[in-house]
CSV table of C-alpha atoms and ligand atoms in Angstrom, one decimal:
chain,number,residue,atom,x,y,z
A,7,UNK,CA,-27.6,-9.1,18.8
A,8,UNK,CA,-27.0,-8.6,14.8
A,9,UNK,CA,-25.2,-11.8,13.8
A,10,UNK,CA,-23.0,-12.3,10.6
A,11,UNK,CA,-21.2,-14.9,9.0
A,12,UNK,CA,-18.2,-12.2,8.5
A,13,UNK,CA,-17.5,-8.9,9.6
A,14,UNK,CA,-14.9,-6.7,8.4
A,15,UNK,CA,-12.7,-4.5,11.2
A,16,UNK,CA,-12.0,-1.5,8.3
A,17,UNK,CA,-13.7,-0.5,5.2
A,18,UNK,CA,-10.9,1.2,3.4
A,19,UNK,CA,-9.0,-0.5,0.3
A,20,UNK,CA,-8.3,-3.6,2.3
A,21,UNK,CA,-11.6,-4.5,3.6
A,22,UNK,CA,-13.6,-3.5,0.6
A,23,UNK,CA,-11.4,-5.7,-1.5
A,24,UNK,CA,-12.0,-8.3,1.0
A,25,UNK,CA,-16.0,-7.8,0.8
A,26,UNK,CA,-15.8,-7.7,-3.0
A,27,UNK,CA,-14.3,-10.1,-3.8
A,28,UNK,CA,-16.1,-12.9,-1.2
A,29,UNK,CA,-19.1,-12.2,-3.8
A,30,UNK,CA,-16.9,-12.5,-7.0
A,31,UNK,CA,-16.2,-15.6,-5.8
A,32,UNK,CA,-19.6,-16.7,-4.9
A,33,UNK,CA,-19.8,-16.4,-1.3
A,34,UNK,CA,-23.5,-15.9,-0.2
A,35,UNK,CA,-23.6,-15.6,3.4
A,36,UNK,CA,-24.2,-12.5,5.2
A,37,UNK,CA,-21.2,-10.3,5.3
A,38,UNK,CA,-20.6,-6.7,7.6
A,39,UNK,CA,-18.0,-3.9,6.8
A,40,UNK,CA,-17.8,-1.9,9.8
A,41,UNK,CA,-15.8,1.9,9.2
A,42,UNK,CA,-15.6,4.2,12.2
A,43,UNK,CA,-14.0,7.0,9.9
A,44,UNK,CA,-16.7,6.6,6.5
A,45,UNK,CA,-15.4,9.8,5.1
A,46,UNK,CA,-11.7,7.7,5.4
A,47,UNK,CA,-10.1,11.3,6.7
A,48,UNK,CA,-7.5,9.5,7.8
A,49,UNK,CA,-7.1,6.0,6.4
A,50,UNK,CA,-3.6,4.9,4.7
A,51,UNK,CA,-5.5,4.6,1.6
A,52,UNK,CA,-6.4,8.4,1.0
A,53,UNK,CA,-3.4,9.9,2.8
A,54,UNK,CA,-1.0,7.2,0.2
A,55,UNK,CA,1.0,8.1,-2.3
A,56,UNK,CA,-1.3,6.5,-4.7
A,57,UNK,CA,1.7,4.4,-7.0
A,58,UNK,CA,1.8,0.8,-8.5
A,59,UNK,CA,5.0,-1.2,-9.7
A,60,UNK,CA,6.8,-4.4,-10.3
A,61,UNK,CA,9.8,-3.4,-8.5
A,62,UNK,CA,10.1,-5.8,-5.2
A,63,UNK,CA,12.3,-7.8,-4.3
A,64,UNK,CA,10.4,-11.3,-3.7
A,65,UNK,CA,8.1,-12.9,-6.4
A,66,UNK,CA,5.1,-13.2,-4.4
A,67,UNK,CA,4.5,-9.2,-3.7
A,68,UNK,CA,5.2,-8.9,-7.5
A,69,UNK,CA,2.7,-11.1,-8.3
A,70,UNK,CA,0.0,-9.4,-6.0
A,71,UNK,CA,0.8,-6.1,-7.8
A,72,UNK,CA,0.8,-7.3,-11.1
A,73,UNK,CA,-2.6,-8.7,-10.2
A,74,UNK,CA,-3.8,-5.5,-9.2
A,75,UNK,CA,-2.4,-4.3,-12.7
A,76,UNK,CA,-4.6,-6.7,-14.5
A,77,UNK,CA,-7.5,-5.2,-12.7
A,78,UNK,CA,-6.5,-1.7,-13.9
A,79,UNK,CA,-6.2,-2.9,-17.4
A,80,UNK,CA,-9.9,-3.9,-17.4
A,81,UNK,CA,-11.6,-1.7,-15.5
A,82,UNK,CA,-14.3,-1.0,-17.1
A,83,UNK,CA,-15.1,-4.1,-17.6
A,84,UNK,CA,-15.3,-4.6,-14.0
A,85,UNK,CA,-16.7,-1.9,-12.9
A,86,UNK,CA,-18.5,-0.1,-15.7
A,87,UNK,CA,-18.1,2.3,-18.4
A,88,UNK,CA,-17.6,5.3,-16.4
A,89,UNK,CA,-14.9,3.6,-14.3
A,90,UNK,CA,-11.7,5.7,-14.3
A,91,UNK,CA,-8.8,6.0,-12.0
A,92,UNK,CA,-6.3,8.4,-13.9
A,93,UNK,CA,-3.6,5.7,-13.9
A,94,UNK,CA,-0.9,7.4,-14.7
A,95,UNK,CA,1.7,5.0,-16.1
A,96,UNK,CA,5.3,6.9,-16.0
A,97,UNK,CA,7.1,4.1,-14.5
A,98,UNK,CA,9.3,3.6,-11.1
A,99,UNK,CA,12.9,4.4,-11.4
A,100,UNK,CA,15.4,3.2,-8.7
A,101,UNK,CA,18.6,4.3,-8.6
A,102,UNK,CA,22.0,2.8,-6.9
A,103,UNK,CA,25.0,3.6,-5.7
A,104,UNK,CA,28.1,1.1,-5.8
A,105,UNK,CA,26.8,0.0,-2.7
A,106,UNK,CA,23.2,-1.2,-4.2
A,107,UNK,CA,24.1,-2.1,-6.9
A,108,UNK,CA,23.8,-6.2,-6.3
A,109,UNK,CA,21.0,-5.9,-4.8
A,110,UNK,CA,19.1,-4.2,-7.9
A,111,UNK,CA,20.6,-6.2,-9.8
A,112,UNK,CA,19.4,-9.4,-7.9
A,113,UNK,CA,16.2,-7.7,-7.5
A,114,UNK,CA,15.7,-7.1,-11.4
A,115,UNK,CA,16.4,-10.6,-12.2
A,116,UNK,CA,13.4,-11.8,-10.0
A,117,UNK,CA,11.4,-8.9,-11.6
A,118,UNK,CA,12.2,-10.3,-14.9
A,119,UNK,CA,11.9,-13.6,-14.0
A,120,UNK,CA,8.1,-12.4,-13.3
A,121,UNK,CA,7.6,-10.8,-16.8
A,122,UNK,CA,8.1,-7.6,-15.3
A,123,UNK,CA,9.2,-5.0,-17.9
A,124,UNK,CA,11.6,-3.3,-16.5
A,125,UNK,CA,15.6,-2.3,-17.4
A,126,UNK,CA,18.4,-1.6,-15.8
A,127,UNK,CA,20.8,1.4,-17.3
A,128,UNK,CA,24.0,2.9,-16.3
A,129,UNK,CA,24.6,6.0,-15.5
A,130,UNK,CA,26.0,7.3,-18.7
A,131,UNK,CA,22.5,5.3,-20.1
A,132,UNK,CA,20.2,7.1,-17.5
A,133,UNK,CA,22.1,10.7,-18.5
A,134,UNK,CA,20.7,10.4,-21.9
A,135,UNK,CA,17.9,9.2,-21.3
A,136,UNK,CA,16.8,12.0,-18.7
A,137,UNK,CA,19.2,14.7,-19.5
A,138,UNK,CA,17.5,16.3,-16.0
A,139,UNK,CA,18.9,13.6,-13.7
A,140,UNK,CA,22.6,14.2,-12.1
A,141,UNK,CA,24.5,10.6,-11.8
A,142,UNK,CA,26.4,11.9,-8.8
A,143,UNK,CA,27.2,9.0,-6.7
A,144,UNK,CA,24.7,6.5,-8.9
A,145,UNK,CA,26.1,3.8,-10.7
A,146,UNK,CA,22.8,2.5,-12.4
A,147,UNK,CA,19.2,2.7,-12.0
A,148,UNK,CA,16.1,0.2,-12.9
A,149,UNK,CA,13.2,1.7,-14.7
A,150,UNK,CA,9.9,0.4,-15.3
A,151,UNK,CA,8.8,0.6,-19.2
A,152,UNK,CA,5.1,-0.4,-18.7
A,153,UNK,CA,2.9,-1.3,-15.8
A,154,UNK,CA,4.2,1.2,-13.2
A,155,UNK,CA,2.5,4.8,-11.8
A,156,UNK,CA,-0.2,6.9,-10.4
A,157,UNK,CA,-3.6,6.7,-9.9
A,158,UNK,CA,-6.6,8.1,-8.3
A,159,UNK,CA,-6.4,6.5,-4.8
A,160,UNK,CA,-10.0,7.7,-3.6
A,161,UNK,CA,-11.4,6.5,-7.2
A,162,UNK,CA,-10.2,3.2,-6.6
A,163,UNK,CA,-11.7,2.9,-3.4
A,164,UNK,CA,-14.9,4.8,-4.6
A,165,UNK,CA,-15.6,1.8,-7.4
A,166,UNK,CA,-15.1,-0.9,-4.8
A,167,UNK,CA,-17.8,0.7,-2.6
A,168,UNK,CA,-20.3,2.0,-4.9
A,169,UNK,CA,-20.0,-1.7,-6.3
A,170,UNK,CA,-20.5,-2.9,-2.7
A,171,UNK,CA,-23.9,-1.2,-2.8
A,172,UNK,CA,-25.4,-4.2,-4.8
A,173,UNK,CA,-24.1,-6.7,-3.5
A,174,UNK,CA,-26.0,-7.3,-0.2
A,175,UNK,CA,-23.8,-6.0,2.0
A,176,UNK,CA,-24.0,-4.2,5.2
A,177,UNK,CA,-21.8,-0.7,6.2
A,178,UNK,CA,-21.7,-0.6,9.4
A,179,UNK,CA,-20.2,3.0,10.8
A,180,UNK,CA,-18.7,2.3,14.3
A,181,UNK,CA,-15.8,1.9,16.4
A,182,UNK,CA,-14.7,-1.8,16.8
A,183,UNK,CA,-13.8,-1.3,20.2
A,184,UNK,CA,-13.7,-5.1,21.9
A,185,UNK,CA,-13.6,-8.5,20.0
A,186,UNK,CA,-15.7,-11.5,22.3
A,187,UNK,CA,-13.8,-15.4,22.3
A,188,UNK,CA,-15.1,-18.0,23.0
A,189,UNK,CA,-11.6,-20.9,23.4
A,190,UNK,CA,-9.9,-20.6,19.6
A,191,UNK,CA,-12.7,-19.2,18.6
A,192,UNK,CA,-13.7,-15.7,17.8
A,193,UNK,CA,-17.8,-14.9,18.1
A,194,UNK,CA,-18.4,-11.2,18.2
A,195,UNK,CA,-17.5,-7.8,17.9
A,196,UNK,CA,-18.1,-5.4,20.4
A,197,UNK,CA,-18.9,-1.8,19.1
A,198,UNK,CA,-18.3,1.8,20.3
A,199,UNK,CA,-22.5,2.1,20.5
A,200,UNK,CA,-22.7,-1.1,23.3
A,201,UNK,CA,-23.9,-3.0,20.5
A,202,UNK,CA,-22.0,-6.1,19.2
A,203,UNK,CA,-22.0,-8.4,16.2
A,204,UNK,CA,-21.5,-12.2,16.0
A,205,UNK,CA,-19.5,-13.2,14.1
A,206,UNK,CA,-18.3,-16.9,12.2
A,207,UNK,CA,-15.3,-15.3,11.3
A,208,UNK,CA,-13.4,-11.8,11.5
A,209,UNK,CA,-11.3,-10.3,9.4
A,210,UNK,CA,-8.6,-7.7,10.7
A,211,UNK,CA,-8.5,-4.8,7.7
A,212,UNK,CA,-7.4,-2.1,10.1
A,213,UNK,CA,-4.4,-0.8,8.0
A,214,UNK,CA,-2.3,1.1,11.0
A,215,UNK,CA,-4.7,0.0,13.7
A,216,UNK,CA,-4.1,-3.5,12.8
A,217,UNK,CA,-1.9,-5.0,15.4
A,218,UNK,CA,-4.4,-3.2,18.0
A,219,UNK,CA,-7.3,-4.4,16.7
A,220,UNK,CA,-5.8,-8.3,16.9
A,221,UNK,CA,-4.9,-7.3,20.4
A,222,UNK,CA,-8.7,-6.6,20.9
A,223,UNK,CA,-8.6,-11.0,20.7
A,224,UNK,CA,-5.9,-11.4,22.2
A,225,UNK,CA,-3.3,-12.0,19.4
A,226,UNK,CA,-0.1,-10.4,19.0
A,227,UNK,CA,0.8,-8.9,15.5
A,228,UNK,CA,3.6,-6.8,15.0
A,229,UNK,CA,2.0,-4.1,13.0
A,230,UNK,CA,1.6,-0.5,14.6
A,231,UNK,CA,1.4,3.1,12.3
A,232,UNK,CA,4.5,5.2,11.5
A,233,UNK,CA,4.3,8.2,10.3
A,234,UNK,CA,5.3,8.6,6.6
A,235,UNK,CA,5.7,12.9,5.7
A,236,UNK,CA,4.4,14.0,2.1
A,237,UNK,CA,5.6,17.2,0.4
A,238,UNK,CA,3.6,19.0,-2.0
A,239,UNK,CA,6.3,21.4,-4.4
A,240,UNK,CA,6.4,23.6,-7.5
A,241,UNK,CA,9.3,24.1,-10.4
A,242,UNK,CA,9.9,26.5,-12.5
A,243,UNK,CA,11.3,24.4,-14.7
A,244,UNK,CA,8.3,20.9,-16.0
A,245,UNK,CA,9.8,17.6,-16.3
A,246,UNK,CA,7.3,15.4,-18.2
A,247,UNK,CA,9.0,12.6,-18.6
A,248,UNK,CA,9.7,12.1,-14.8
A,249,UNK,CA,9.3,8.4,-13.6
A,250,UNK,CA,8.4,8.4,-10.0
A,251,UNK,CA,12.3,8.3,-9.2
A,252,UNK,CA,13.8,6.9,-6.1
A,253,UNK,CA,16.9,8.1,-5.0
A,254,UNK,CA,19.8,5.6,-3.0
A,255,UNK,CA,19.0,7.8,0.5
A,256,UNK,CA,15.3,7.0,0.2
A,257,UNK,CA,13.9,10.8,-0.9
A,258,UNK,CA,11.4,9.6,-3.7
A,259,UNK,CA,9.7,12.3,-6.2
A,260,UNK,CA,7.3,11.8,-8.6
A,261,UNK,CA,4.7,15.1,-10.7
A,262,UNK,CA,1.5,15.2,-10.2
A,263,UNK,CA,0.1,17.4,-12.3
A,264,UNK,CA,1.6,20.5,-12.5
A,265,UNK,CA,3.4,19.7,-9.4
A,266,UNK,CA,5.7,17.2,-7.5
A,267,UNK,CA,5.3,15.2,-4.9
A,268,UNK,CA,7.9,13.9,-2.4
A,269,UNK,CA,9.1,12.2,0.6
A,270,UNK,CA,10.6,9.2,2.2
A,271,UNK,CA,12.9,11.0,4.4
A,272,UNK,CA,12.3,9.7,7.6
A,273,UNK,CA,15.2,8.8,9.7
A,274,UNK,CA,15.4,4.8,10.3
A,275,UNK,CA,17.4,5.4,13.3
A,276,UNK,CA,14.4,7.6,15.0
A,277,UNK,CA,11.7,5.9,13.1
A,278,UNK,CA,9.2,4.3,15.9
A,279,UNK,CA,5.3,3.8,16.6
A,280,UNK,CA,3.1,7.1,15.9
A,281,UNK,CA,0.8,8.5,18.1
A,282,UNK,CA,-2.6,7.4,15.9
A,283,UNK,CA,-4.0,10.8,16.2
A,284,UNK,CA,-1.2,12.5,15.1
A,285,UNK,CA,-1.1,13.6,11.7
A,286,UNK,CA,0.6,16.6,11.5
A,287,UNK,CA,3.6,17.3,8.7
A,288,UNK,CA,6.7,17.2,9.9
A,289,UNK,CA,7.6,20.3,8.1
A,290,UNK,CA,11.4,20.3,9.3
A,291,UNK,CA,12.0,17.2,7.1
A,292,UNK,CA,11.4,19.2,3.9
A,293,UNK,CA,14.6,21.8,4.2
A,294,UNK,CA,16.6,19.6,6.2
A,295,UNK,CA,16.5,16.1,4.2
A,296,UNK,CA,14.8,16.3,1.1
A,297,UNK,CA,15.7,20.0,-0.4
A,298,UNK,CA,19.5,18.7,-0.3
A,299,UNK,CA,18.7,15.3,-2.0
A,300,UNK,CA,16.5,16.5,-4.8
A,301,UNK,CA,18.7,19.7,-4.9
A,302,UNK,CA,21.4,17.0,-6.4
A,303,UNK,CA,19.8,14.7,-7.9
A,304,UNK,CA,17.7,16.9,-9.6
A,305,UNK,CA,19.4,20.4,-10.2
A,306,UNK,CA,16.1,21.7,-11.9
A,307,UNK,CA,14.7,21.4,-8.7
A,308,UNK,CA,17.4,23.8,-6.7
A,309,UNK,CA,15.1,26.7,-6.1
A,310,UNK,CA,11.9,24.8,-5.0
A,311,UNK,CA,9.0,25.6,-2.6
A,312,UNK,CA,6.8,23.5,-0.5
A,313,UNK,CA,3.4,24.7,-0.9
A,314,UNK,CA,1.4,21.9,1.2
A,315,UNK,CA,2.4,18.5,3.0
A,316,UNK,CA,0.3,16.0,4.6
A,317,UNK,CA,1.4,13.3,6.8
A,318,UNK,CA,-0.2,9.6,6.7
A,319,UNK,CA,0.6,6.2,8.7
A,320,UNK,CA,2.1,3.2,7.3
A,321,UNK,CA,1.0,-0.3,7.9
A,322,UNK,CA,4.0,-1.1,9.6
A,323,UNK,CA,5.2,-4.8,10.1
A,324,UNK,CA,8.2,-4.8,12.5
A,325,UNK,CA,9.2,-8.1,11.7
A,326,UNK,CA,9.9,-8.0,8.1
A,327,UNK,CA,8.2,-5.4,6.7
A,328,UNK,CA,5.6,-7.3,4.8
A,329,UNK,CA,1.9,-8.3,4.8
A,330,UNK,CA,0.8,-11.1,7.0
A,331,UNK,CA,-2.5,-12.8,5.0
A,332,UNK,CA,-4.4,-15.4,6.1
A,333,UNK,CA,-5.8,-17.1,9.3
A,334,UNK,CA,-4.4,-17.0,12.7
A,335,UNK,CA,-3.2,-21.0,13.2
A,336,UNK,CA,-5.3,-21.4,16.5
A,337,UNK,CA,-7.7,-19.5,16.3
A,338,UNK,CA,-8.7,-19.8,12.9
A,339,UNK,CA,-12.2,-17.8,12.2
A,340,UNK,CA,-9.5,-14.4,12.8
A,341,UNK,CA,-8.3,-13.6,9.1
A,342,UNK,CA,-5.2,-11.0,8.7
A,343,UNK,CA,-5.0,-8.7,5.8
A,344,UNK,CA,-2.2,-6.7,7.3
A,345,UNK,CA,1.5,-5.1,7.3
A,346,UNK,CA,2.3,-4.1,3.4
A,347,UNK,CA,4.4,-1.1,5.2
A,348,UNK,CA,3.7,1.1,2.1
A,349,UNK,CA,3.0,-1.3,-0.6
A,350,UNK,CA,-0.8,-2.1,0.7
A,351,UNK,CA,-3.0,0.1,-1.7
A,352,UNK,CA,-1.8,-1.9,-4.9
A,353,UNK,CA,-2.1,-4.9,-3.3
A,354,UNK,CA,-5.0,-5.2,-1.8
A,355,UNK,CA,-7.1,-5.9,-4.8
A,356,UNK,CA,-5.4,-9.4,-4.5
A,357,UNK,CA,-5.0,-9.3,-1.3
A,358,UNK,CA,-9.0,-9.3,-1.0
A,359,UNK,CA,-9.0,-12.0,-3.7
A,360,UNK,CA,-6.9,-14.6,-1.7
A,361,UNK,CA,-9.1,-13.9,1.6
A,362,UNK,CA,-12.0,-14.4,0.0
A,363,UNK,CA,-10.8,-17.5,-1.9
A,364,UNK,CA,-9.8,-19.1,1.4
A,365,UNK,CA,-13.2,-18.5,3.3
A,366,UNK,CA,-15.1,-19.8,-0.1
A,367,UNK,CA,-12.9,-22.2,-1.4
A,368,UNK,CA,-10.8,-23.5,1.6
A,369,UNK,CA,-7.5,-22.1,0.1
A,370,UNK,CA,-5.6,-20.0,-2.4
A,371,UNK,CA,-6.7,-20.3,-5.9
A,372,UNK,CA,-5.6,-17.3,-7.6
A,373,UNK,CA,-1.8,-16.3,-6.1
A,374,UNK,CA,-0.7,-18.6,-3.1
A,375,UNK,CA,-0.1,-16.7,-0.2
A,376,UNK,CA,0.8,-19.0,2.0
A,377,UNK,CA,4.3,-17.5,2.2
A,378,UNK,CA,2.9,-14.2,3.9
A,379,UNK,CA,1.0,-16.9,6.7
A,380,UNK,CA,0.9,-15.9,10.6
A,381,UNK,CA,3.4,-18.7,10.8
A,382,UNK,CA,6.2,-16.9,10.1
A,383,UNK,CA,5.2,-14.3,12.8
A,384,UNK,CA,4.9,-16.9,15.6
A,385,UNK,CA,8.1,-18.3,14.6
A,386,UNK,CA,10.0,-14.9,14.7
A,387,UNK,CA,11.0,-16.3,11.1
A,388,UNK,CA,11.0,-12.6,8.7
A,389,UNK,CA,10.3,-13.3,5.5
A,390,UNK,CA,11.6,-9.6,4.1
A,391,UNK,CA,10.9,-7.5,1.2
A,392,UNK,CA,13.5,-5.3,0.8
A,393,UNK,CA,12.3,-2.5,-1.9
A,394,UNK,CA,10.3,-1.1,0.8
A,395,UNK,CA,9.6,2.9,-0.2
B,269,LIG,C1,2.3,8.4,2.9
B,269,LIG,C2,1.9,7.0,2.4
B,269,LIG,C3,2.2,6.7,1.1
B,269,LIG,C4,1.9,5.4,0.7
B,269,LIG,N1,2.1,5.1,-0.7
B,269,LIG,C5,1.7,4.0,-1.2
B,269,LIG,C6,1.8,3.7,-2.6
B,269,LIG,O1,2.2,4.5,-3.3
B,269,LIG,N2,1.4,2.5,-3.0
B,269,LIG,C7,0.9,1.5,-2.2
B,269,LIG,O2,0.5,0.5,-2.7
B,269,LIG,N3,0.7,1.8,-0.9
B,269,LIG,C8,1.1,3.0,-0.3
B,269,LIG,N4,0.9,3.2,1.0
B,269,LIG,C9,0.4,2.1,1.9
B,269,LIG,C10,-1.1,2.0,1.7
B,269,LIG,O3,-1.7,3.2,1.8
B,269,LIG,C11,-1.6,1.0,2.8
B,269,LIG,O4,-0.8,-0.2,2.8
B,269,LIG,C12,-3.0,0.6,2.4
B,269,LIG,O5,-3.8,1.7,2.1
B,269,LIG,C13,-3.6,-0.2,3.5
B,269,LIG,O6,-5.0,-0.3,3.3
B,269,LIG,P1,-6.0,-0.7,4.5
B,269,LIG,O7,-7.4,-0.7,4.0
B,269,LIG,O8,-5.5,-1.9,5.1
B,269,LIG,O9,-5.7,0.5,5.6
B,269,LIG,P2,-6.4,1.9,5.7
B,269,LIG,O10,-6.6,2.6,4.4
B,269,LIG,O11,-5.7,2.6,6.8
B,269,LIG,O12,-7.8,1.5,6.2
B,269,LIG,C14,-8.1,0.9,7.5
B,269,LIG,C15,-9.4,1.4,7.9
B,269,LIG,O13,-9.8,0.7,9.2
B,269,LIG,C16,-10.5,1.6,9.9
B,269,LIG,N5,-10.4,1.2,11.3
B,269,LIG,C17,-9.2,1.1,12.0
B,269,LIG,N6,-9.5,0.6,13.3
B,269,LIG,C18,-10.9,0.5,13.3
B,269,LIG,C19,-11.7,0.1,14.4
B,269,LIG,N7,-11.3,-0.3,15.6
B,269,LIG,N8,-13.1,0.0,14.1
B,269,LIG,C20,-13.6,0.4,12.9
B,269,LIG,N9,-12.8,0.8,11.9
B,269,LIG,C21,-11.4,0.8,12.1
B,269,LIG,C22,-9.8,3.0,9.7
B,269,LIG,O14,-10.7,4.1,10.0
B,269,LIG,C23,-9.5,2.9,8.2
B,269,LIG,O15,-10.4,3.5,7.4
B,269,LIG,C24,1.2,4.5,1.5
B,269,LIG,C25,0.9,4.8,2.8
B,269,LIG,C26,1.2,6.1,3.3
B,269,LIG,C27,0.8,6.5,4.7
């Protein structure tokens, strides 16, 4: 039996950040990334939307994005001269009705209180701005300046890999399909192939398959996939200067080159587990709940065509819809890096950082994420973010 001092269940975004950073941060034992789906068809990574911001509503997921940030300011230096991810930065803009409005404005004031640079407008404000934008039913909006956008999702995940290469670690392709305990302990991890790995510690960076893969040791985590639709449209009509704009319902829209991308329309009152396999638009969704939205909020975007959709799987945590990070409190050599519920691709940069501080150092150096602990799962105790896209 292969043994290692820590596998990885997951090499997408999550779990190479995780591997990464454990030798930025000096960690020399042996470490295994095992990846059933290399080509990552169908990982929440590649099927994501691909954006970064500022815009939460609790100080410790702003701080794990503007981490990521930094990284993206520097990337060459990090990861060479060729590195490139097409960051894109054309802001988030979230708009309220009377009825959101204290909460964006609570929300800004934490943002700000971070150093985020981000303001709010009124309407009449946002209308000159944007001259494109109707202000039917929105009272304000908060836009992001600087630090907020697109970028090249595969690239991202590409550098962390290709770095990977050098840095003595093992890809493993295989299907974690059993996880051996021995008391608190975990100790292996049983493959697909009938082979298995020992392991001194595992880490769970199964994105959507999370919750079942901590079921595989016998822990609960409230984390199962739901499926999140993405529309691919053209205009006639080219707005450059459109931020990736969020409207009150949920419908979010944002260009992509020479055309838009949107979604967010899924019902919350039908909104349940996904079948894993299935990835199939929900083309429906397009005529019957976005059209109308953007139709208003946009009227440039009245006579508008879907030309492609894809559908992906959130990360979903039940409980509060945030990440769980961190070590299981009994059985301790099981690491989560789980649950961001759409916010997970521009976190996990960090998100790999704090893991790998805690197995190397013995705790958080960098951004304490102690508040997004297991704790609060065992005690039933949310701890919610509530700008959840
Ligand atoms: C439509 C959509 C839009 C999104 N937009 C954004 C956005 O704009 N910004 C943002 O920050 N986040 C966004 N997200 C969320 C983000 O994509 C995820 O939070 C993030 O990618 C999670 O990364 P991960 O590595 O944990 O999961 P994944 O990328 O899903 O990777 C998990 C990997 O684990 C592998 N795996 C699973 N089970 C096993 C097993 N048993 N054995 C071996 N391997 C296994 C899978 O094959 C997969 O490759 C979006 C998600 C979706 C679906």
């Amino acid at each position: 039996m292969a043994g290692y001092d820590i596998v990885i269940v997951g090499g997408a975004i999550v779990g190479s950040a995780v591997a990464y950073y454990l030798r930025a941060e000096g960690f020399s034992g042996s470490i295994a990334l095992v990846e059933k789906d290399p080509q990552f068809t169908y990982s929440a990574t590649t099927l994501s939307l691909a954006s970064i911001r500022q815009q939460f509503s609790i100080p410790e997921n702003i701080r794990l994005s503007t981490f990521t940030l930094g990284l993206f300011r520097r990337l060459k230096q990090e990861f060479g001269d060729d590195a490139d991810i097409t960051f894109r930065e054309t802001g988030y803009l979230i708009l309220a009705g009377e009825a959101g409005l204290p909460i964006l404005m609570a929300n800004h004031a934490v943002q700000i209180a971070e150093g985020g640079n981000i303001v709010v407008e009124d309407a009449q404000a946002l209308k000159q701005r944007f001259p494109w934008i109707s202000d039917e039913g929105i009272v304000a909006g908060a836009l992001g300046l600087s630090g907020e956008g697109s970028f090249d999702a595969h690239a991202l995940l590409t550098l962390f890999r290709k770095a990977l290469k050098t840095k003595n670690v093992d890809f493993i392709t295989a299907d974690v399909t059993g996880i051996e305990r021995q008391g608190n302990r975990v100790s292996a991890v049983l493959l697909g192939s009938g082979e298995s790995l020992e392991a001194g510690t595992v880490v769970d960076a199964a994105g959507p398959a999370a919750g079942k893969v901590a079921a595989l040791a016998g822990l609960a985590l409230p984390v199962e996939p739901r499926k999140r639709n993405v529309f691919v449209f053209e205009a006639r009509e080219k707005i450059d200067d459109l931020p990736l704009t969020v409207d009150p319902s949920g419908v979010y829209v944002r260009r992509e080159g020479s055309v838009y991308i949107t979604g967010g329309a899924e019902a919350e009152a039908t909104d349940g587990p996904a079948d894993p396999g299935d990835f199939e638009p929900d083309w429906p969704l397009f005529e019957e709940a976005i059209w109308p939205v953007l139709a208003t909020r946009i009227p440039a975007f009245e006579a508008i065509k879907a030309t492609r959709a894809w559908a992906g799987h959130y990360d979903y945590n039940t409980l509060d819809q945030n990440g769980v990070i961190g070590p299981h409190p009994e059985v301790s050599n099981f690491l989560f890096a789980n649950g961001f519920s759409g916010h997970g691709l521009q976190q996990a940069p960090a998100v790999g950082r704090a893991i790998a501080e805690l197995i190397t150092h013995g705790g958080y150096r960098t951004i304490d994420c102690s508040a997004f602990g297991y704790e609060r799962i065992a005690a039933g105790r949310p701890f919610r973010e509530l700008n959840v896209i």
